[in-house]
Amino acid sequence: MGTGKRSLTTTAMALACAATILSAPGVAFAAPTPTPTPTPTPPRSSTPASTKDLEAVRKKLDTLYHDAAVATDAYNLAEERAEEQSTQIVGLARSIVEGQARLDHLKDRAGAAARAQYRSGGLPDEARLMLSDDPAEFLDGAGRIREGAQATKGLLAEMKRTQEDLEQYARDAAAQWKKLESNREAKEKAKKKVKKQIAAAEKLESQLEKEEKQRLAKLEQQAAYKAQSAWLGSGVLDEISGKASAQGKKAVEYATKQLGKPYEWGAEGPNTFDCSGLTSQAWAAAGQGIPRTSQEQWKQLDRIAVEAMRPGDLIVYNSDASHVAIYIGDGAIIHSPRPGRTVTIAGAGSMPILGVVRPEQ
């Protein structure tokens, strides 16, 4: 069964490459280097760029789009945390308002109790007992006064606790506001880096002639096909036989409906997606909330062996978990590759696999 499946998948991949369905290796990049050495772009002249030059351009584009993907993840994480902190600040502000109202109420009660005690004060209890026309009534009233005094002490203790709570709420709100500002700065910094990397990639591609762009696309397809063939040739598909769960099927169905929609960094639908926007929304549609970014999905979700994966599982790519896709079975994935591409089907092994995670609890 595994051999037939692998043959079928290889044939499908070849046809897909010819039709450019698998023309998006996405962020199939090696681990990023701190500062990539600039690669000279092919000169615009009547002489077509050599295959070597175009291969250098392909690798340079891979690096630029990879760095853009990393920055996009940073942007998405900062945005998610900023939203969480904003929600927490609103909650703390509500608690402060409610706490202040409670404190005011307690103060009113404590004041009323203090005034009542003052009006009943004066002579010592022994003298008031001797002078009382009804000792029983006096003793009953004295008991109520003692109860009132104890209640007043309870009110004062509650007032103190409420005041301490208000002060803690204020400290927490200040801390969350500080984090919010920090994440806003991180978000803006990541945004600038994303735009810079994408602009550099687009500029590099714009320097190519039409024929060179077509040859470059073929090089990308060949690289993806070569990686996929090597992955299938390892026999890994022979071991993969898991069937999708009910939730997994829903996630795959959602992802399938998004085919052809454009990639947009920071987007999570309904009209555009980045890679983790697609996977997070696919699982949200299946009734399971998961982290927003590919790196957090890799950190927080349960990891499973590649051989044990089943449709609906998420495959995380690159050593820095900068890309993610949803496995749909038969050695294929659906993913949102990179700027300029659309949500598409690709070979699961067409990019360097870091590991597989399963969103289901």
JSON list of N, CA and C in Angstrom, two decimals, residues 163-206:
[
{"chain": "A", "resi": 163, "resn": "GLN", "atom": "N", "xyz": [-8.53, 48.11, 50.19]},
{"chain": "A", "resi": 163, "resn": "GLN", "atom": "CA", "xyz": [-7.55, 49.13, 49.82]},
{"chain": "A", "resi": 163, "resn": "GLN", "atom": "C", "xyz": [-6.28, 48.47, 49.27]},
{"chain": "A", "resi": 164, "resn": "GLU", "atom": "N", "xyz": [-5.86, 47.38, 49.90]},
{"chain": "A", "resi": 164, "resn": "GLU", "atom": "CA", "xyz": [-4.67, 46.66, 49.43]},
{"chain": "A", "resi": 164, "resn": "GLU", "atom": "C", "xyz": [-4.91, 46.07, 48.04]},
{"chain": "A", "resi": 165, "resn": "ASP", "atom": "N", "xyz": [-6.13, 45.56, 47.83]},
{"chain": "A", "resi": 165, "resn": "ASP", "atom": "CA", "xyz": [-6.47, 45.02, 46.51]},
{"chain": "A", "resi": 165, "resn": "ASP", "atom": "C", "xyz": [-6.39, 46.11, 45.45]},
{"chain": "A", "resi": 166, "resn": "LEU", "atom": "N", "xyz": [-6.93, 47.29, 45.78]},
{"chain": "A", "resi": 166, "resn": "LEU", "atom": "CA", "xyz": [-6.90, 48.40, 44.83]},
{"chain": "A", "resi": 166, "resn": "LEU", "atom": "C", "xyz": [-5.46, 48.78, 44.47]},
{"chain": "A", "resi": 167, "resn": "GLU", "atom": "N", "xyz": [-4.62, 48.81, 45.48]},
{"chain": "A", "resi": 167, "resn": "GLU", "atom": "CA", "xyz": [-3.21, 49.15, 45.23]},
{"chain": "A", "resi": 167, "resn": "GLU", "atom": "C", "xyz": [-2.53, 48.10, 44.35]},
{"chain": "A", "resi": 168, "resn": "GLN", "atom": "N", "xyz": [-2.89, 46.81, 44.56]},
{"chain": "A", "resi": 168, "resn": "GLN", "atom": "CA", "xyz": [-2.31, 45.73, 43.75]},
{"chain": "A", "resi": 168, "resn": "GLN", "atom": "C", "xyz": [-2.83, 45.82, 42.32]},
{"chain": "A", "resi": 169, "resn": "TYR", "atom": "N", "xyz": [-4.13, 46.11, 42.17]},
{"chain": "A", "resi": 169, "resn": "TYR", "atom": "CA", "xyz": [-4.69, 46.28, 40.82]},
{"chain": "A", "resi": 169, "resn": "TYR", "atom": "C", "xyz": [-3.96, 47.39, 40.08]},
{"chain": "A", "resi": 170, "resn": "ALA", "atom": "N", "xyz": [-3.69, 48.47, 40.79]},
{"chain": "A", "resi": 170, "resn": "ALA", "atom": "CA", "xyz": [-3.01, 49.61, 40.16]},
{"chain": "A", "resi": 170, "resn": "ALA", "atom": "C", "xyz": [-1.59, 49.22, 39.74]},
{"chain": "A", "resi": 171, "resn": "ARG", "atom": "N", "xyz": [-0.89, 48.47, 40.59]},
{"chain": "A", "resi": 171, "resn": "ARG", "atom": "CA", "xyz": [0.47, 48.02, 40.24]},
{"chain": "A", "resi": 171, "resn": "ARG", "atom": "C", "xyz": [0.43, 47.09, 39.04]},
{"chain": "A", "resi": 172, "resn": "ASP", "atom": "N", "xyz": [-0.54, 46.16, 39.04]},
{"chain": "A", "resi": 172, "resn": "ASP", "atom": "CA", "xyz": [-0.67, 45.22, 37.92]},
{"chain": "A", "resi": 172, "resn": "ASP", "atom": "C", "xyz": [-0.98, 45.95, 36.62]},
{"chain": "A", "resi": 173, "resn": "ALA", "atom": "N", "xyz": [-1.86, 46.94, 36.71]},
{"chain": "A", "resi": 173, "resn": "ALA", "atom": "CA", "xyz": [-2.23, 47.70, 35.52]},
{"chain": "A", "resi": 173, "resn": "ALA", "atom": "C", "xyz": [-1.02, 48.45, 34.97]},
{"chain": "A", "resi": 174, "resn": "ALA", "atom": "N", "xyz": [-0.22, 49.02, 35.86]},
{"chain": "A", "resi": 174, "resn": "ALA", "atom": "CA", "xyz": [0.98, 49.74, 35.43]},
{"chain": "A", "resi": 174, "resn": "ALA", "atom": "C", "xyz": [1.97, 48.79, 34.75]},
{"chain": "A", "resi": 175, "resn": "ALA", "atom": "N", "xyz": [2.11, 47.57, 35.33]},
{"chain": "A", "resi": 175, "resn": "ALA", "atom": "CA", "xyz": [3.03, 46.58, 34.74]},
{"chain": "A", "resi": 175, "resn": "ALA", "atom": "C", "xyz": [2.54, 46.13, 33.37]},
{"chain": "A", "resi": 176, "resn": "GLN", "atom": "N", "xyz": [1.22, 45.89, 33.25]},
{"chain": "A", "resi": 176, "resn": "GLN", "atom": "CA", "xyz": [0.67, 45.47, 31.97]},
{"chain": "A", "resi": 176, "resn": "GLN", "atom": "C", "xyz": [0.79, 46.59, 30.94]},
{"chain": "A", "resi": 177, "resn": "TRP", "atom": "N", "xyz": [0.63, 47.82, 31.36]},
{"chain": "A", "resi": 177, "resn": "TRP", "atom": "CA", "xyz": [0.77, 48.93, 30.44]},
{"chain": "A", "resi": 177, "resn": "TRP", "atom": "C", "xyz": [2.20, 49.03, 29.91]},
{"chain": "A", "resi": 178, "resn": "LYS", "atom": "N", "xyz": [3.15, 48.77, 30.80]},
{"chain": "A", "resi": 178, "resn": "LYS", "atom": "CA", "xyz": [4.56, 48.80, 30.40]},
{"chain": "A", "resi": 178, "resn": "LYS", "atom": "C", "xyz": [4.83, 47.70, 29.37]},
{"chain": "A", "resi": 179, "resn": "LYS", "atom": "N", "xyz": [4.29, 46.51, 29.61]},
{"chain": "A", "resi": 179, "resn": "LYS", "atom": "CA", "xyz": [4.46, 45.41, 28.66]},
{"chain": "A", "resi": 179, "resn": "LYS", "atom": "C", "xyz": [3.77, 45.72, 27.33]},
{"chain": "A", "resi": 180, "resn": "LEU", "atom": "N", "xyz": [2.61, 46.36, 27.43]},
{"chain": "A", "resi": 180, "resn": "LEU", "atom": "CA", "xyz": [1.87, 46.72, 26.23]},
{"chain": "A", "resi": 180, "resn": "LEU", "atom": "C", "xyz": [2.69, 47.67, 25.36]},
{"chain": "A", "resi": 181, "resn": "GLU", "atom": "N", "xyz": [3.29, 48.65, 25.97]},
{"chain": "A", "resi": 181, "resn": "GLU", "atom": "CA", "xyz": [4.11, 49.59, 25.22]},
{"chain": "A", "resi": 181, "resn": "GLU", "atom": "C", "xyz": [5.33, 48.90, 24.61]},
{"chain": "A", "resi": 182, "resn": "SER", "atom": "N", "xyz": [5.91, 47.96, 25.37]},
{"chain": "A", "resi": 182, "resn": "SER", "atom": "CA", "xyz": [7.07, 47.22, 24.86]},
{"chain": "A", "resi": 182, "resn": "SER", "atom": "C", "xyz": [6.69, 46.39, 23.65]},
{"chain": "A", "resi": 183, "resn": "ASN", "atom": "N", "xyz": [5.53, 45.74, 23.71]},
{"chain": "A", "resi": 183, "resn": "ASN", "atom": "CA", "xyz": [5.10, 44.92, 22.58]},
{"chain": "A", "resi": 183, "resn": "ASN", "atom": "C", "xyz": [4.67, 45.76, 21.39]},
{"chain": "A", "resi": 184, "resn": "ARG", "atom": "N", "xyz": [4.17, 46.94, 21.65]},
{"chain": "A", "resi": 184, "resn": "ARG", "atom": "CA", "xyz": [3.84, 47.83, 20.54]},
{"chain": "A", "resi": 184, "resn": "ARG", "atom": "C", "xyz": [5.12, 48.23, 19.80]},
{"chain": "A", "resi": 185, "resn": "GLU", "atom": "N", "xyz": [6.17, 48.48, 20.56]},
{"chain": "A", "resi": 185, "resn": "GLU", "atom": "CA", "xyz": [7.45, 48.82, 19.94]},
{"chain": "A", "resi": 185, "resn": "GLU", "atom": "C", "xyz": [8.00, 47.63, 19.17]},
{"chain": "A", "resi": 186, "resn": "ALA", "atom": "N", "xyz": [7.90, 46.43, 19.76]},
{"chain": "A", "resi": 186, "resn": "ALA", "atom": "CA", "xyz": [8.38, 45.22, 19.08]},
{"chain": "A", "resi": 186, "resn": "ALA", "atom": "C", "xyz": [7.58, 44.98, 17.80]},
{"chain": "A", "resi": 187, "resn": "LYS", "atom": "N", "xyz": [6.30, 45.25, 17.86]},
{"chain": "A", "resi": 187, "resn": "LYS", "atom": "CA", "xyz": [5.43, 45.07, 16.71]},
{"chain": "A", "resi": 187, "resn": "LYS", "atom": "C", "xyz": [5.83, 46.00, 15.57]},
{"chain": "A", "resi": 188, "resn": "GLU", "atom": "N", "xyz": [6.09, 47.26, 15.90]},
{"chain": "A", "resi": 188, "resn": "GLU", "atom": "CA", "xyz": [6.49, 48.23, 14.88]},
{"chain": "A", "resi": 188, "resn": "GLU", "atom": "C", "xyz": [7.85, 47.89, 14.28]},
{"chain": "A", "resi": 189, "resn": "LYS", "atom": "N", "xyz": [8.76, 47.43, 15.14]},
{"chain": "A", "resi": 189, "resn": "LYS", "atom": "CA", "xyz": [10.09, 47.04, 14.68]},
{"chain": "A", "resi": 189, "resn": "LYS", "atom": "C", "xyz": [10.00, 45.86, 13.72]},
{"chain": "A", "resi": 190, "resn": "ALA", "atom": "N", "xyz": [9.19, 44.86, 14.08]},
{"chain": "A", "resi": 190, "resn": "ALA", "atom": "CA", "xyz": [9.01, 43.69, 13.22]},
{"chain": "A", "resi": 190, "resn": "ALA", "atom": "C", "xyz": [8.34, 44.09, 11.91]},
{"chain": "A", "resi": 191, "resn": "LYS", "atom": "N", "xyz": [7.38, 44.99, 12.00]},
{"chain": "A", "resi": 191, "resn": "LYS", "atom": "CA", "xyz": [6.67, 45.45, 10.81]},
{"chain": "A", "resi": 191, "resn": "LYS", "atom": "C", "xyz": [7.63, 46.08, 9.80]},
{"chain": "A", "resi": 192, "resn": "LYS", "atom": "N", "xyz": [8.53, 46.90, 10.31]},
{"chain": "A", "resi": 192, "resn": "LYS", "atom": "CA", "xyz": [9.51, 47.55, 9.44]},
{"chain": "A", "resi": 192, "resn": "LYS", "atom": "C", "xyz": [10.42, 46.51, 8.79]},
{"chain": "A", "resi": 193, "resn": "LYS", "atom": "N", "xyz": [10.81, 45.49, 9.56]},
{"chain": "A", "resi": 193, "resn": "LYS", "atom": "CA", "xyz": [11.71, 44.48, 9.02]},
{"chain": "A", "resi": 193, "resn": "LYS", "atom": "C", "xyz": [11.00, 43.66, 7.95]},
{"chain": "A", "resi": 194, "resn": "VAL", "atom": "N", "xyz": [9.73, 43.31, 8.19]},
{"chain": "A", "resi": 194, "resn": "VAL", "atom": "CA", "xyz": [8.97, 42.56, 7.19]},
{"chain": "A", "resi": 194, "resn": "VAL", "atom": "C", "xyz": [8.94, 43.33, 5.88]},
{"chain": "A", "resi": 195, "resn": "LYS", "atom": "N", "xyz": [8.56, 44.59, 5.96]},
{"chain": "A", "resi": 195, "resn": "LYS", "atom": "CA", "xyz": [8.44, 45.41, 4.75]},
{"chain": "A", "resi": 195, "resn": "LYS", "atom": "C", "xyz": [9.79, 45.55, 4.04]},
{"chain": "A", "resi": 196, "resn": "LYS", "atom": "N", "xyz": [10.85, 45.69, 4.83]},
{"chain": "A", "resi": 196, "resn": "LYS", "atom": "CA", "xyz": [12.18, 45.84, 4.25]},
{"chain": "A", "resi": 196, "resn": "LYS", "atom": "C", "xyz": [12.59, 44.59, 3.48]},
{"chain": "A", "resi": 197, "resn": "GLN", "atom": "N", "xyz": [12.37, 43.41, 4.09]},
{"chain": "A", "resi": 197, "resn": "GLN", "atom": "CA", "xyz": [12.77, 42.15, 3.46]},
{"chain": "A", "resi": 197, "resn": "GLN", "atom": "C", "xyz": [11.95, 41.88, 2.20]},
{"chain": "A", "resi": 198, "resn": "ILE", "atom": "N", "xyz": [10.65, 42.14, 2.28]},
{"chain": "A", "resi": 198, "resn": "ILE", "atom": "CA", "xyz": [9.79, 41.90, 1.12]},
{"chain": "A", "resi": 198, "resn": "ILE", "atom": "C", "xyz": [10.13, 42.87, -0.01]},
{"chain": "A", "resi": 199, "resn": "ALA", "atom": "N", "xyz": [10.40, 44.14, 0.35]},
{"chain": "A", "resi": 199, "resn": "ALA", "atom": "CA", "xyz": [10.75, 45.13, -0.67]},
{"chain": "A", "resi": 199, "resn": "ALA", "atom": "C", "xyz": [12.06, 44.74, -1.37]},
{"chain": "A", "resi": 200, "resn": "ALA", "atom": "N", "xyz": [13.01, 44.22, -0.59]},
{"chain": "A", "resi": 200, "resn": "ALA", "atom": "CA", "xyz": [14.29, 43.80, -1.18]},
{"chain": "A", "resi": 200, "resn": "ALA", "atom": "C", "xyz": [14.08, 42.62, -2.13]},
{"chain": "A", "resi": 201, "resn": "ALA", "atom": "N", "xyz": [13.21, 41.68, -1.73]},
{"chain": "A", "resi": 201, "resn": "ALA", "atom": "CA", "xyz": [12.93, 40.52, -2.59]},
{"chain": "A", "resi": 201, "resn": "ALA", "atom": "C", "xyz": [12.23, 40.95, -3.87]},
{"chain": "A", "resi": 202, "resn": "GLU", "atom": "N", "xyz": [11.26, 41.84, -3.74]},
{"chain": "A", "resi": 202, "resn": "GLU", "atom": "CA", "xyz": [10.53, 42.31, -4.92]},
{"chain": "A", "resi": 202, "resn": "GLU", "atom": "C", "xyz": [11.45, 43.08, -5.87]},
{"chain": "A", "resi": 203, "resn": "LYS", "atom": "N", "xyz": [12.36, 43.86, -5.30]},
{"chain": "A", "resi": 203, "resn": "LYS", "atom": "CA", "xyz": [13.31, 44.61, -6.12]},
{"chain": "A", "resi": 203, "resn": "LYS", "atom": "C", "xyz": [14.22, 43.65, -6.89]},
{"chain": "A", "resi": 204, "resn": "LEU", "atom": "N", "xyz": [14.66, 42.60, -6.21]},
{"chain": "A", "resi": 204, "resn": "LEU", "atom": "CA", "xyz": [15.53, 41.62, -6.83]},
{"chain": "A", "resi": 204, "resn": "LEU", "atom": "C", "xyz": [14.82, 40.93, -7.99]},
{"chain": "A", "resi": 205, "resn": "GLU", "atom": "N", "xyz": [13.57, 40.55, -7.76]},
{"chain": "A", "resi": 205, "resn": "GLU", "atom": "CA", "xyz": [12.80, 39.88, -8.82]},
{"chain": "A", "resi": 205, "resn": "GLU", "atom": "C", "xyz": [12.49, 40.82, -9.98]},
{"chain": "A", "resi": 206, "resn": "SER", "atom": "N", "xyz": [12.30, 42.09, -9.67]},
{"chain": "A", "resi": 206, "resn": "SER", "atom": "CA", "xyz": [11.96, 43.06, -10.73]},
{"chain": "A", "resi": 206, "resn": "SER", "atom": "C", "xyz": [13.11, 43.29, -11.70]}
]
